[in-house]
PDB file of C-alpha atoms (C1' of nucleotides) in Angstrom:
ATOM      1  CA  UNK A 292      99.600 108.521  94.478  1.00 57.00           C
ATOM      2  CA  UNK A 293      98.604 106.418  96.806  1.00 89.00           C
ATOM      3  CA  UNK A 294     101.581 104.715  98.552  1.00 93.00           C
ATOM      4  CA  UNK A 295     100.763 101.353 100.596  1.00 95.00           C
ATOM      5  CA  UNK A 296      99.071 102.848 103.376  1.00 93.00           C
ATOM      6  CA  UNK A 297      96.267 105.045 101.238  1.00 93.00           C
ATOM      7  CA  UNK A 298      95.850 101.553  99.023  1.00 94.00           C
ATOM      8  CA  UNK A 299      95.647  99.465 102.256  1.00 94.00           C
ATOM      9  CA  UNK A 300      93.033 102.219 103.487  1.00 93.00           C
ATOM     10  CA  UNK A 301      91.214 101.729 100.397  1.00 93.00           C
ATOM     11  CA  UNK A 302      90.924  98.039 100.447  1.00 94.00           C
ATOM     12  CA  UNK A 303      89.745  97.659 103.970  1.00 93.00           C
ATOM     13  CA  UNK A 304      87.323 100.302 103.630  1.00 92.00           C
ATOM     14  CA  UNK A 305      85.393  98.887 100.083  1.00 94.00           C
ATOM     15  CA  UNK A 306      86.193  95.229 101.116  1.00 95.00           C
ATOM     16  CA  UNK A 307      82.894  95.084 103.434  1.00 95.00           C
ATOM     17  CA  UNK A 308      80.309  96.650 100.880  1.00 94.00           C
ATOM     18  CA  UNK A 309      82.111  94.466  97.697  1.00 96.00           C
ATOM     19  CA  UNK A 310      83.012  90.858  99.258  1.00 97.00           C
ATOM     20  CA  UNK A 311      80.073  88.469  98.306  1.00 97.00           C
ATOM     21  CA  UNK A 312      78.442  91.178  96.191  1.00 97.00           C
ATOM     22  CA  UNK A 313      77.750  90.706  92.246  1.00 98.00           C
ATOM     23  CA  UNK A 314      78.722  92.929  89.874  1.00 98.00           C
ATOM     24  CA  UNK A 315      76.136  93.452  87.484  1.00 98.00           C
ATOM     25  CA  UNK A 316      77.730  95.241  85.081  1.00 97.00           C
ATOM     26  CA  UNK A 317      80.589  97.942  84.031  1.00 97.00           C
ATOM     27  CA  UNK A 318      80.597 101.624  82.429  1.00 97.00           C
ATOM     28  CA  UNK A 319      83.662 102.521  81.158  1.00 97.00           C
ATOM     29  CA  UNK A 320      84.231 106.045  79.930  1.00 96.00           C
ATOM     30  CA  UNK A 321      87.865 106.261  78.945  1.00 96.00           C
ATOM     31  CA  UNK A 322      89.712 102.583  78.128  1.00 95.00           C
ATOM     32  CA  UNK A 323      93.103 104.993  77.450  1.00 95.00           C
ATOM     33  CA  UNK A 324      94.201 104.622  80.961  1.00 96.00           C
ATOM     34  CA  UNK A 325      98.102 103.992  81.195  1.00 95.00           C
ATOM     35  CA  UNK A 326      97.604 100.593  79.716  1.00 95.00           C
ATOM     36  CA  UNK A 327      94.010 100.106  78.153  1.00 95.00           C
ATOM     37  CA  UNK A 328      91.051  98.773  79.730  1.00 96.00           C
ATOM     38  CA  UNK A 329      90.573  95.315  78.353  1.00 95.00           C
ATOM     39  CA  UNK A 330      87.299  94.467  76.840  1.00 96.00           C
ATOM     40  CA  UNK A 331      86.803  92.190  79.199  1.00 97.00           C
ATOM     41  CA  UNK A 332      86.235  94.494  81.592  1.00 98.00           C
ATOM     42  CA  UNK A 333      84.006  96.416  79.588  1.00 97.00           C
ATOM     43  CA  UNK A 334      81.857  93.862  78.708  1.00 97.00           C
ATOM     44  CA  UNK A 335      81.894  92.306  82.368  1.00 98.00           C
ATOM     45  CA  UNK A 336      78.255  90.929  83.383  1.00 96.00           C
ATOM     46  CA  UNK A 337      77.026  89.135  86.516  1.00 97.00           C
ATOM     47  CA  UNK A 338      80.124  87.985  88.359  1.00 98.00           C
ATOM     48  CA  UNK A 339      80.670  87.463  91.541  1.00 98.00           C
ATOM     49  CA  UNK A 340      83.521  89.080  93.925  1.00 98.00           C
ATOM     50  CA  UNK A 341      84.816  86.383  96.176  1.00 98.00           C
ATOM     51  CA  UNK A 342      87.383  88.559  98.109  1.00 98.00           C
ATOM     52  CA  UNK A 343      89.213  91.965  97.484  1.00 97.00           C
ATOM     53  CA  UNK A 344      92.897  92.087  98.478  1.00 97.00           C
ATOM     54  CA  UNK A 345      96.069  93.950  98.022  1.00 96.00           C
ATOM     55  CA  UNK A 346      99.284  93.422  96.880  1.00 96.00           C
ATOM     56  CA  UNK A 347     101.725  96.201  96.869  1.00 95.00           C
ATOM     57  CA  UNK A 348     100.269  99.162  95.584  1.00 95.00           C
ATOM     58  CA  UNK A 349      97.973  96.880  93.507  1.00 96.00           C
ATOM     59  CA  UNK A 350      94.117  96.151  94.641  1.00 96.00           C
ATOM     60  CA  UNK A 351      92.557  93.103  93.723  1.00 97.00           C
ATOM     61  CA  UNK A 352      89.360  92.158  92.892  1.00 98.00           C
ATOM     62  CA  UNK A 353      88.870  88.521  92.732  1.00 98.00           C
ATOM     63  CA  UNK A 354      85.794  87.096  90.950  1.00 98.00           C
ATOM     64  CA  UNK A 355      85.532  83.238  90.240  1.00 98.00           C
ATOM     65  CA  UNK A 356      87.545  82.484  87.237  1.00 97.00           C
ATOM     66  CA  UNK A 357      89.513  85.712  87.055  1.00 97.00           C
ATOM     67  CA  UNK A 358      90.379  88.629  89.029  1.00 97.00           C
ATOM     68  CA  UNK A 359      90.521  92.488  88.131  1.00 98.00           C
ATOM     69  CA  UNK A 360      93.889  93.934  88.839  1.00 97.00           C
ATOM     70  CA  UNK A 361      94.168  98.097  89.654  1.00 97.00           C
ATOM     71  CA  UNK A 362      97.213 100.267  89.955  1.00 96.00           C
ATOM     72  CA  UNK A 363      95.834 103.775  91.263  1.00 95.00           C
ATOM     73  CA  UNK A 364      99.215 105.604  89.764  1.00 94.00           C
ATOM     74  CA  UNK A 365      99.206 109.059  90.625  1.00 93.00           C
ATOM     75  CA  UNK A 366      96.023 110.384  91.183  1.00 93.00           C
ATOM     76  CA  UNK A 367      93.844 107.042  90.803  1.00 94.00           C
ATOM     77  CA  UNK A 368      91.119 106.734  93.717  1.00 93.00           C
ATOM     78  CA  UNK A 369      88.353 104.351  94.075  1.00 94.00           C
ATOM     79  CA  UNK A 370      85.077 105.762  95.466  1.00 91.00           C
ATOM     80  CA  UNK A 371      81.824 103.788  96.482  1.00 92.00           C
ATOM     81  CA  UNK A 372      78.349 106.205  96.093  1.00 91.00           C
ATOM     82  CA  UNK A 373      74.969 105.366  95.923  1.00 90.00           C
ATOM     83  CA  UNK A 374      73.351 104.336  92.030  1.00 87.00           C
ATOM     84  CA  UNK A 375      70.043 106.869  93.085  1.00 85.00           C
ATOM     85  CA  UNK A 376      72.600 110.032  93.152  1.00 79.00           C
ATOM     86  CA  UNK A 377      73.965 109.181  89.356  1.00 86.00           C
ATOM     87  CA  UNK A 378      75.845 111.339  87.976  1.00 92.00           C
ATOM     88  CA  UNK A 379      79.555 111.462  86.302  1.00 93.00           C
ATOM     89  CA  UNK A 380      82.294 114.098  86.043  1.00 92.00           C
ATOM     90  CA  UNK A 381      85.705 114.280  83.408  1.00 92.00           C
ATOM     91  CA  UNK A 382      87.469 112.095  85.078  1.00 95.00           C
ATOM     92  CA  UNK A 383      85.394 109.171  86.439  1.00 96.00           C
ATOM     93  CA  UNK A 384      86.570 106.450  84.204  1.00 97.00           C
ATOM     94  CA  UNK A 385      85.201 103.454  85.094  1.00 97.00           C
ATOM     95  CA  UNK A 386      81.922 102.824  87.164  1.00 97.00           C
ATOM     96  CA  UNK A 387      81.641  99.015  88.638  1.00 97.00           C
ATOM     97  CA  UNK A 388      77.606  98.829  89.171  1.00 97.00           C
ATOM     98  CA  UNK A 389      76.892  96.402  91.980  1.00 97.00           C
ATOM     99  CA  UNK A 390      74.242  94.728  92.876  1.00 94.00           C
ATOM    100  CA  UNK A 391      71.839  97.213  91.063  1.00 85.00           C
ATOM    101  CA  UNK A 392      72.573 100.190  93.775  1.00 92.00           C
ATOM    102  CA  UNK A 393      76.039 100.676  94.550  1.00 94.00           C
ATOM    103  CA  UNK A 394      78.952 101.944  92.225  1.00 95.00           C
ATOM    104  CA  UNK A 395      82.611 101.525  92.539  1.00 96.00           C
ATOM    105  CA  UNK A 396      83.888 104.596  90.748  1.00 95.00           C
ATOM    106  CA  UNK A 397      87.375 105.012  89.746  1.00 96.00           C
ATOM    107  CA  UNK A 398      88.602 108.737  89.156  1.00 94.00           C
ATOM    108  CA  UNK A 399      91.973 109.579  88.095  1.00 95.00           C
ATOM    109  CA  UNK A 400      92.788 112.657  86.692  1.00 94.00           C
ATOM    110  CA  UNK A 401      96.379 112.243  84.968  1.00 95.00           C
ATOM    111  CA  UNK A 402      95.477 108.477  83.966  1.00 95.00           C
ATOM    112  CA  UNK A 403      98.809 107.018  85.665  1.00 95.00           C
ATOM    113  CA  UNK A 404      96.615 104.522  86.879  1.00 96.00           C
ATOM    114  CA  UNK A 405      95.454 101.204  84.849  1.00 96.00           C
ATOM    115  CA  UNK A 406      93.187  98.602  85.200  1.00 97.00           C
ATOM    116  CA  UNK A 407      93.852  94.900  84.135  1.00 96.00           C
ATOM    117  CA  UNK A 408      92.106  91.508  83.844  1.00 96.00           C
ATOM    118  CA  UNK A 409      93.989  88.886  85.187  1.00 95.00           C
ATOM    119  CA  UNK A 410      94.061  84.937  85.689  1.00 94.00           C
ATOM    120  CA  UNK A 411      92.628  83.599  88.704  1.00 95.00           C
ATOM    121  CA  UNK A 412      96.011  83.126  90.272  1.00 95.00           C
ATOM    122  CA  UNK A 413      96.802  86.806  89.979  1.00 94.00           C
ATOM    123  CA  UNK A 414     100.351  86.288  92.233  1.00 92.00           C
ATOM    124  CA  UNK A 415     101.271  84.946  88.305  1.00 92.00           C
ATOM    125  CA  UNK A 416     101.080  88.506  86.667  1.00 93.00           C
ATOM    126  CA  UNK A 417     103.887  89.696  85.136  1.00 91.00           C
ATOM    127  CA  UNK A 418     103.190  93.137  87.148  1.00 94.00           C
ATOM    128  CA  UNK A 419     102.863  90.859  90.506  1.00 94.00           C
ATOM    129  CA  UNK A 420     105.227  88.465  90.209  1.00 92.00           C
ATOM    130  CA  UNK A 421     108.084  90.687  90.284  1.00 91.00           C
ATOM    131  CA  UNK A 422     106.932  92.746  93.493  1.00 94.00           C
ATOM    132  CA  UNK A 423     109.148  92.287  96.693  1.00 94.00           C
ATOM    133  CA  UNK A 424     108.066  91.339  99.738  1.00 95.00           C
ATOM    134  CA  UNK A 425     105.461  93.257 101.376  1.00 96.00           C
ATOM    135  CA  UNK A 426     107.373  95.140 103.817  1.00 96.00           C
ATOM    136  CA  UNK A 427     104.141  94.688 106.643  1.00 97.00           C
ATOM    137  CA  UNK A 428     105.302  91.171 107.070  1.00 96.00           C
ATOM    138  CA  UNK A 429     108.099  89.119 108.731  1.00 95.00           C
ATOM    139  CA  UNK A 430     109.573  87.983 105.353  1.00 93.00           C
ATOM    140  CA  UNK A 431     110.902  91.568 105.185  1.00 96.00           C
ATOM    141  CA  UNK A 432     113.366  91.708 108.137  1.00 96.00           C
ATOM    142  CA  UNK A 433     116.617  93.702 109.201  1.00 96.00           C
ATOM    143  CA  UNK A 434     118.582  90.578 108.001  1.00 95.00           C
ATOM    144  CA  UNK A 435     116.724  90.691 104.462  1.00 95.00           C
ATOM    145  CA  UNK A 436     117.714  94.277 103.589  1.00 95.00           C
ATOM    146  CA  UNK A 437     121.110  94.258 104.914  1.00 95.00           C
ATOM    147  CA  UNK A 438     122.230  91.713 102.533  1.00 93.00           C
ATOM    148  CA  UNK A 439     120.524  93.967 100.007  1.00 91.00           C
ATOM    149  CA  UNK A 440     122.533  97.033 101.015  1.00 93.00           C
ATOM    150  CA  UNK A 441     125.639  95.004 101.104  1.00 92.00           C
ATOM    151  CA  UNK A 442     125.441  94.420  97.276  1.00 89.00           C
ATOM    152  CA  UNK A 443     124.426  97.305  96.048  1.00 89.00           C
ATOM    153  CA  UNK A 444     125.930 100.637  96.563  1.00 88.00           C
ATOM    154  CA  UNK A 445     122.888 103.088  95.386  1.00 93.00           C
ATOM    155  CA  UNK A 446     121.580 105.769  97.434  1.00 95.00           C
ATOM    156  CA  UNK A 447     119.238 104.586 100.370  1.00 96.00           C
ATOM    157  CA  UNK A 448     116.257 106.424  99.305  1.00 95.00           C
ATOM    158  CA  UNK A 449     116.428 104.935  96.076  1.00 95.00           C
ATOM    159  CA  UNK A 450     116.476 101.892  97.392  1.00 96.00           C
ATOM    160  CA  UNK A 451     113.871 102.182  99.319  1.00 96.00           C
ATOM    161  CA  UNK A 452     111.388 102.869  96.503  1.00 96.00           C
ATOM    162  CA  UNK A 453     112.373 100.099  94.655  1.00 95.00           C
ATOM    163  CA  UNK A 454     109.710  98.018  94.563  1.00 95.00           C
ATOM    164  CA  UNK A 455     111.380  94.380  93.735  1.00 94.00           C
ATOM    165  CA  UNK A 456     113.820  95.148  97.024  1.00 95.00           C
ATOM    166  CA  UNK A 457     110.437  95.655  99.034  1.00 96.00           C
ATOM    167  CA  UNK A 458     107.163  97.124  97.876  1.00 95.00           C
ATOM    168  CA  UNK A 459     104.556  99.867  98.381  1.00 94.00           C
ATOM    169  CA  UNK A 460     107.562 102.768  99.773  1.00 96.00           C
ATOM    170  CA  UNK A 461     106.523 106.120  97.484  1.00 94.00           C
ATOM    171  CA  UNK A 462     108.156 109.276  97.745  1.00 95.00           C
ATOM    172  CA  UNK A 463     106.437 110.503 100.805  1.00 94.00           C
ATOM    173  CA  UNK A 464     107.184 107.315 103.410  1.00 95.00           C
ATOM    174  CA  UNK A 465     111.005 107.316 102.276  1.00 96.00           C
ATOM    175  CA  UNK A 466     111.760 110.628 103.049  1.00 96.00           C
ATOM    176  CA  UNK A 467     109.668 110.294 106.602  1.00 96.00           C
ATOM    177  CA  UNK A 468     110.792 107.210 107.674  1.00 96.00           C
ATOM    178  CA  UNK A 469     114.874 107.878 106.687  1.00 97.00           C
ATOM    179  CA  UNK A 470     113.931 111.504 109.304  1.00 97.00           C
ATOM    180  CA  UNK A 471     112.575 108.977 111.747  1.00 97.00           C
ATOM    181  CA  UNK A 472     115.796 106.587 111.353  1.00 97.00           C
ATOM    182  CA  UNK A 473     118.375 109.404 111.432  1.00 97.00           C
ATOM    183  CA  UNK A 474     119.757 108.164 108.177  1.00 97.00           C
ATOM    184  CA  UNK A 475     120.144 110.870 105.045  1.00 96.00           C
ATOM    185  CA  UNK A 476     118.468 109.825 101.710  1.00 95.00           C
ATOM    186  CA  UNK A 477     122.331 109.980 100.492  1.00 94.00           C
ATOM    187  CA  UNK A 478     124.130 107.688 102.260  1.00 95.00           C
ATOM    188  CA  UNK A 479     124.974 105.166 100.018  1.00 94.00           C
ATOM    189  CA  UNK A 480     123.431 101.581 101.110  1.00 94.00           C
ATOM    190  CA  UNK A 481     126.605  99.687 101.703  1.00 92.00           C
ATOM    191  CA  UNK A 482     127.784 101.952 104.136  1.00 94.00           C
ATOM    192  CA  UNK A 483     124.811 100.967 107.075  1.00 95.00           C
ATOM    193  CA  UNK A 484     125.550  98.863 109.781  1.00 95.00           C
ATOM    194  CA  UNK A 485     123.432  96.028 110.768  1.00 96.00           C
ATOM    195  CA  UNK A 486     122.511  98.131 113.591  1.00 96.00           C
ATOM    196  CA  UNK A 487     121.538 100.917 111.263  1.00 96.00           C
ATOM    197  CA  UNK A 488     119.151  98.760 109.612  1.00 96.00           C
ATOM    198  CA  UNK A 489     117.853  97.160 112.209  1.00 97.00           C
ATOM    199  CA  UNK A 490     116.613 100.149 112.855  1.00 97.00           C
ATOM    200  CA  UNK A 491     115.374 101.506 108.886  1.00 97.00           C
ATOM    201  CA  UNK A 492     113.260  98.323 109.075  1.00 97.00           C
ATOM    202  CA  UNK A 493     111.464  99.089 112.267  1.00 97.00           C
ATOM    203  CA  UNK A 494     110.866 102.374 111.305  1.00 97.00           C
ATOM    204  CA  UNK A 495     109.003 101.443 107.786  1.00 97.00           C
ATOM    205  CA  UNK A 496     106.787  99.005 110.016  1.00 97.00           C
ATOM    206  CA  UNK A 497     106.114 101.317 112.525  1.00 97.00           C
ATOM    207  CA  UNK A 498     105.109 104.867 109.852  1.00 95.00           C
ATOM    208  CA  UNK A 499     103.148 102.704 107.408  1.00 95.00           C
ATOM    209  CA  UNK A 500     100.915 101.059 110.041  1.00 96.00           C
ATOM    210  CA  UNK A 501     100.689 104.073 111.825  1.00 94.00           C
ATOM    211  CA  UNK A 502      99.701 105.636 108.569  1.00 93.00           C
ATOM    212  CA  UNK A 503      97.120 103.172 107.994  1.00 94.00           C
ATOM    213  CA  UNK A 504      95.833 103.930 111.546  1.00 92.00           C
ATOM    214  CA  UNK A 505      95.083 107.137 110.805  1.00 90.00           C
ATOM    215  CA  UNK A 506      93.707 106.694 107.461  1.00 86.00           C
ATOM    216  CA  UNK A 507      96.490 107.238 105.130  1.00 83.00           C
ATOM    217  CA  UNK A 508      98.133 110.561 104.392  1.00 80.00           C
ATOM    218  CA  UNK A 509      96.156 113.537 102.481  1.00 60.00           C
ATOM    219  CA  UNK A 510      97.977 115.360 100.151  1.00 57.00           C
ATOM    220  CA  UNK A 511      96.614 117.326  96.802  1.00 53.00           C
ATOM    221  CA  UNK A 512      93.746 114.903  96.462  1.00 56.00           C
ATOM    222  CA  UNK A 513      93.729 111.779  97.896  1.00 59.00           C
ATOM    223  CA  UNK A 514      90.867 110.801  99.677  1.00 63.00           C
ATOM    224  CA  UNK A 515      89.134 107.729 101.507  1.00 72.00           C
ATOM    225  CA  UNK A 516      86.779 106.093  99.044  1.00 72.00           C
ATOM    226  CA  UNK A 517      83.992 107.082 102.183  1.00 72.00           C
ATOM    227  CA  UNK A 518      85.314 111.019 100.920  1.00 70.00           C
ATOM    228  CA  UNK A 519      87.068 111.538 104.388  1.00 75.00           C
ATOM    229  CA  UNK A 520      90.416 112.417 104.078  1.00 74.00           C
ATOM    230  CA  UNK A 521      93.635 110.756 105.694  1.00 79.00           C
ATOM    231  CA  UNK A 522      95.122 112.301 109.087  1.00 83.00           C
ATOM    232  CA  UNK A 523      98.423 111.122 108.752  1.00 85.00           C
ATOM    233  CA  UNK A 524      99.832 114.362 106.840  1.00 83.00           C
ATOM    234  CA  UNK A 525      99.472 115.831 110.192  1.00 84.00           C
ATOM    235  CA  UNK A 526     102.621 113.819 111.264  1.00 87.00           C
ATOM    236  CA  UNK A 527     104.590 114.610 108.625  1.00 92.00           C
ATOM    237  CA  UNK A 528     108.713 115.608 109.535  1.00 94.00           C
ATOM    238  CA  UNK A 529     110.195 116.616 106.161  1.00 95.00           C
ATOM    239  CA  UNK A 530     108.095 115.537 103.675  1.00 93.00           C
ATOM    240  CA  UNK A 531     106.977 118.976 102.014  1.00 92.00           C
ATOM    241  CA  UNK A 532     108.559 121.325 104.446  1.00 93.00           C
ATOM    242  CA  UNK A 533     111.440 122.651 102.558  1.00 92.00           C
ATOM    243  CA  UNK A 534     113.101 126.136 104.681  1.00 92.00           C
ATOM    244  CA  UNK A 535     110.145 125.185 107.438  1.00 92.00           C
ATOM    245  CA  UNK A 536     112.246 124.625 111.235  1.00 94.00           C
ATOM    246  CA  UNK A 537     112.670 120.785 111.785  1.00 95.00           C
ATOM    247  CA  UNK A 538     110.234 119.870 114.393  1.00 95.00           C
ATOM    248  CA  UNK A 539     113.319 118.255 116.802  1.00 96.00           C
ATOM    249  CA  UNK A 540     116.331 120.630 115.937  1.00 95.00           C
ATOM    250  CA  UNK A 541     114.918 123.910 114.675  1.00 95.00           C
ATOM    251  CA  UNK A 542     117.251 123.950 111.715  1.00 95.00           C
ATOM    252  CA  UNK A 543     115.789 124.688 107.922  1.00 94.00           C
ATOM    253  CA  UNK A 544     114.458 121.615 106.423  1.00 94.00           C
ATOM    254  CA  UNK A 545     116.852 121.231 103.152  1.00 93.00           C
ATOM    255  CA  UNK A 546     115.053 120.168  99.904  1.00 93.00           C
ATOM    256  CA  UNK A 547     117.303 118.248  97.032  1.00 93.00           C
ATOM    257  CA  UNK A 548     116.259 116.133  93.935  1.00 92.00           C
ATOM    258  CA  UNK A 549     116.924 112.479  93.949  1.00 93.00           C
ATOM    259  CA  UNK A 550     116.181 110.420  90.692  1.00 91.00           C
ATOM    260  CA  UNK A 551     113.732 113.333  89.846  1.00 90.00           C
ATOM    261  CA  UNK A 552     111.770 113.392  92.921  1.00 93.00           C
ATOM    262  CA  UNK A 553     111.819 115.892  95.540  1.00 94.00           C
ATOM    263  CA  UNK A 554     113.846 114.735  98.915  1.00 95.00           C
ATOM    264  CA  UNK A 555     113.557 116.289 102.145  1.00 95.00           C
ATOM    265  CA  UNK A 556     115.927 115.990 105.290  1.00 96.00           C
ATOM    266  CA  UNK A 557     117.368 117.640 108.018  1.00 96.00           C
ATOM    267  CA  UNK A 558     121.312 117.519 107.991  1.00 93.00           C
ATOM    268  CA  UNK A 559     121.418 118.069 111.819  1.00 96.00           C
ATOM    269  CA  UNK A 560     119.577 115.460 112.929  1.00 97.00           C
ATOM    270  CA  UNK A 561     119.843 112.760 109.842  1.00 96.00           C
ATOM    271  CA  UNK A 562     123.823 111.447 109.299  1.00 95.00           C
TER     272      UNK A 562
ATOM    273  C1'  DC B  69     124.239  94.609  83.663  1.00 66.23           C
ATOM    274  C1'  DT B  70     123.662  99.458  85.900  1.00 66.23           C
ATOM    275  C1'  DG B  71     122.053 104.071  86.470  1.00 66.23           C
ATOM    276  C1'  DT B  72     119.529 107.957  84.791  1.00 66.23           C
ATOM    277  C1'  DA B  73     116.618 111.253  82.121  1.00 66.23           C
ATOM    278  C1'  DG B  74     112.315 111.347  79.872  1.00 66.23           C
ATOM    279  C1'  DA B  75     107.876 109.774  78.939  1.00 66.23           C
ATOM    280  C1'  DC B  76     102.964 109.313  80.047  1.00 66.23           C
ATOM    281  C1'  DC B  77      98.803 113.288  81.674  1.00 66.23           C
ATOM    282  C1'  DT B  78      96.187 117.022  83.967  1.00 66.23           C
ATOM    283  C1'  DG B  79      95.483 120.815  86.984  1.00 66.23           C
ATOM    284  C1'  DG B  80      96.848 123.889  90.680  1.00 66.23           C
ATOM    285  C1'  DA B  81     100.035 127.349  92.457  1.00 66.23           C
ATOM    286  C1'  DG B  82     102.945 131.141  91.995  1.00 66.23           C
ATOM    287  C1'  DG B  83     105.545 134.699  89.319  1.00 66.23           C
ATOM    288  C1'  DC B  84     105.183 138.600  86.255  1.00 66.23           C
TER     289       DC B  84
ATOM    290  C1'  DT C 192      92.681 138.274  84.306  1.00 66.23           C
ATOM    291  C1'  DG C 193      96.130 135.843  81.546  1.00 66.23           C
ATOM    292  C1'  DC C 194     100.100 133.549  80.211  1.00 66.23           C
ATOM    293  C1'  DC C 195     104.154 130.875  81.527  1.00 66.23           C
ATOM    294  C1'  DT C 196     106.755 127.707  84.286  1.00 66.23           C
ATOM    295  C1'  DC C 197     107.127 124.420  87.736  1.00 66.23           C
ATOM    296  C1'  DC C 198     105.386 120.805  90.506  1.00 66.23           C
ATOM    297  C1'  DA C 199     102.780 116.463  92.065  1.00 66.23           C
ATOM    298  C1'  DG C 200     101.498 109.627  96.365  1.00 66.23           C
ATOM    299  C1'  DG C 201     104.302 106.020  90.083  1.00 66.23           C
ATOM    300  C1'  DT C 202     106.843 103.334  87.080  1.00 66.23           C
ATOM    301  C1'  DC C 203     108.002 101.896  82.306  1.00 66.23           C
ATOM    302  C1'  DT C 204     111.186 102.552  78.469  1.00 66.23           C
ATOM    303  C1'  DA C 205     115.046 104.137  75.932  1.00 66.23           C
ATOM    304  C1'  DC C 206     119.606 105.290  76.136  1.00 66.23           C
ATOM    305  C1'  DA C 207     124.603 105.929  77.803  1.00 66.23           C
TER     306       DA C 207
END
DNA sequence: CTGTAGACCTGGAGGC
DNA sequence: TGCCTCCAGGTCTACA
């Protein structure tokens, strides 16, 4: 799925056509997403979006009294097309017709994804409310994760895809930005220095906005709800490139399983 | 409490 | 062409 940078992609690129708009009303096709659609989403009728943000991996749609709450899982994407080219495959769950011409479709194949309706003050869902900080901003520092890695002793990778330490890391962005920082995805966490960190933390700033620059990473199939697809796989170090030469050492990219997902380094250049 | 498989679900790729 | 196995941007739950 989507990690931060495709959601942020997504948000800033529907926010424009949505913000101010009305949605008239919904068409959903499957309610048996990972959680199921609630009814009053399927019944929605007339209500008008005030502001689309993100949170995490989460985008938010906030209407007047309440707000609609979307986790894109896996294979989740949100597109926008025109009502006058109608037509629907398998997995286009959930249509959002607004203002009588434009449709925000949501497609998801393997139905990781899940769409909820939440209070006004959305930061209060239980999903929400347990998120770290967004790792974008200054509340997530060099001094905020090393007192994290000082209590736990867990692999690094692992930590960094935990999202109540800090959110919106995936699979993908750990094992790039560990390559980046020199650090292997199995050193255990207590065993950084500050200086270490310092460094992990600049790194995760610097790959996810430079991700979002370039319009998120395409892989398998995600796309830009426009239907362009993301640059930033172009950059990619590790991630994918098992027995391919590492682009600074020339050594075989090594591939190991972490937690059940797939974890690329180079042992040369990562300590 | 912690850490870890397994679960959810579908389709594409590669081996035979 | 067909069947089988493995794999995939996430994350919740059950279990040791």
């Amino acid at each position: 799925m989507p990690e931060l940078p495709e959601v942020e992609v997504t948000k800033k690129i529907i926010k424009p056509y949505l913000k101010g708009k009305i949605i008239n009303y919904s068409i959903v096709r499957n309610k048996k997403l990972k959680y199921f659609v609630s009814d009053n989403i399927v019944k929605i009728n007339n209500q008008k979006i005030l502001d689309i943000k993100r949170r995490g991996r989460y985008i938010i749609i906030i209407l007047v009294n309440n707000t609609i709450i979307i986790h894109l899982g896996m294979t989740g994407k949100l597109f926008l097309i025109n009502k006058q080219y109608y037509s629907y495959n398998k997995h286009d769950h959930i249509d959002l017709i607004i203002n009588n011409n434009l449709i925000l479709r949501y497609t998801d194949t393997r139905k990781f994804g899940f769409w909820l309706w939440g209070e006004k003050n959305y930061q209060e869902n239980i999903f929400l409310k347990k998120l770290g900080p967004e790792p974008l901003e200054y509340s997530f520092n060099n001094i905020y994760l090393y007192n994290f890695t000082q209590k736990k002793n867990i692999f690094i990778k692992i930590m960094l895809m935990d999202n109540n330490i800090v959110t919106g890391i995936g699979n993908i962005y750990a094992n790039e930005i560990l390559f980046l920082s020199k650090i292997l995805p199995t050193r255990i966490s207590n065993t950084l220095n500050f200086e270490e960190i310092t460094l992990l933390v600049k790194n995760i700033k610097f790959i996810l906005n430079k991700s979002i620059k370039y319009g998120g990473s395409s892989i398998c199939d995600y796309r830009q709800p426009n239907g362009n697809i993301g640059n930033f796989y172009k950059y990619f170090f590790v991630y994918g490139k098992k027995d391919k030469l590492c682009k600074i050492c020339k050594k075989k990219i090594i591939k190991i399983i972490l937690r059940n997902r797939s974890t690329f380094f180079c042992n040369k250049c990562q300590k």
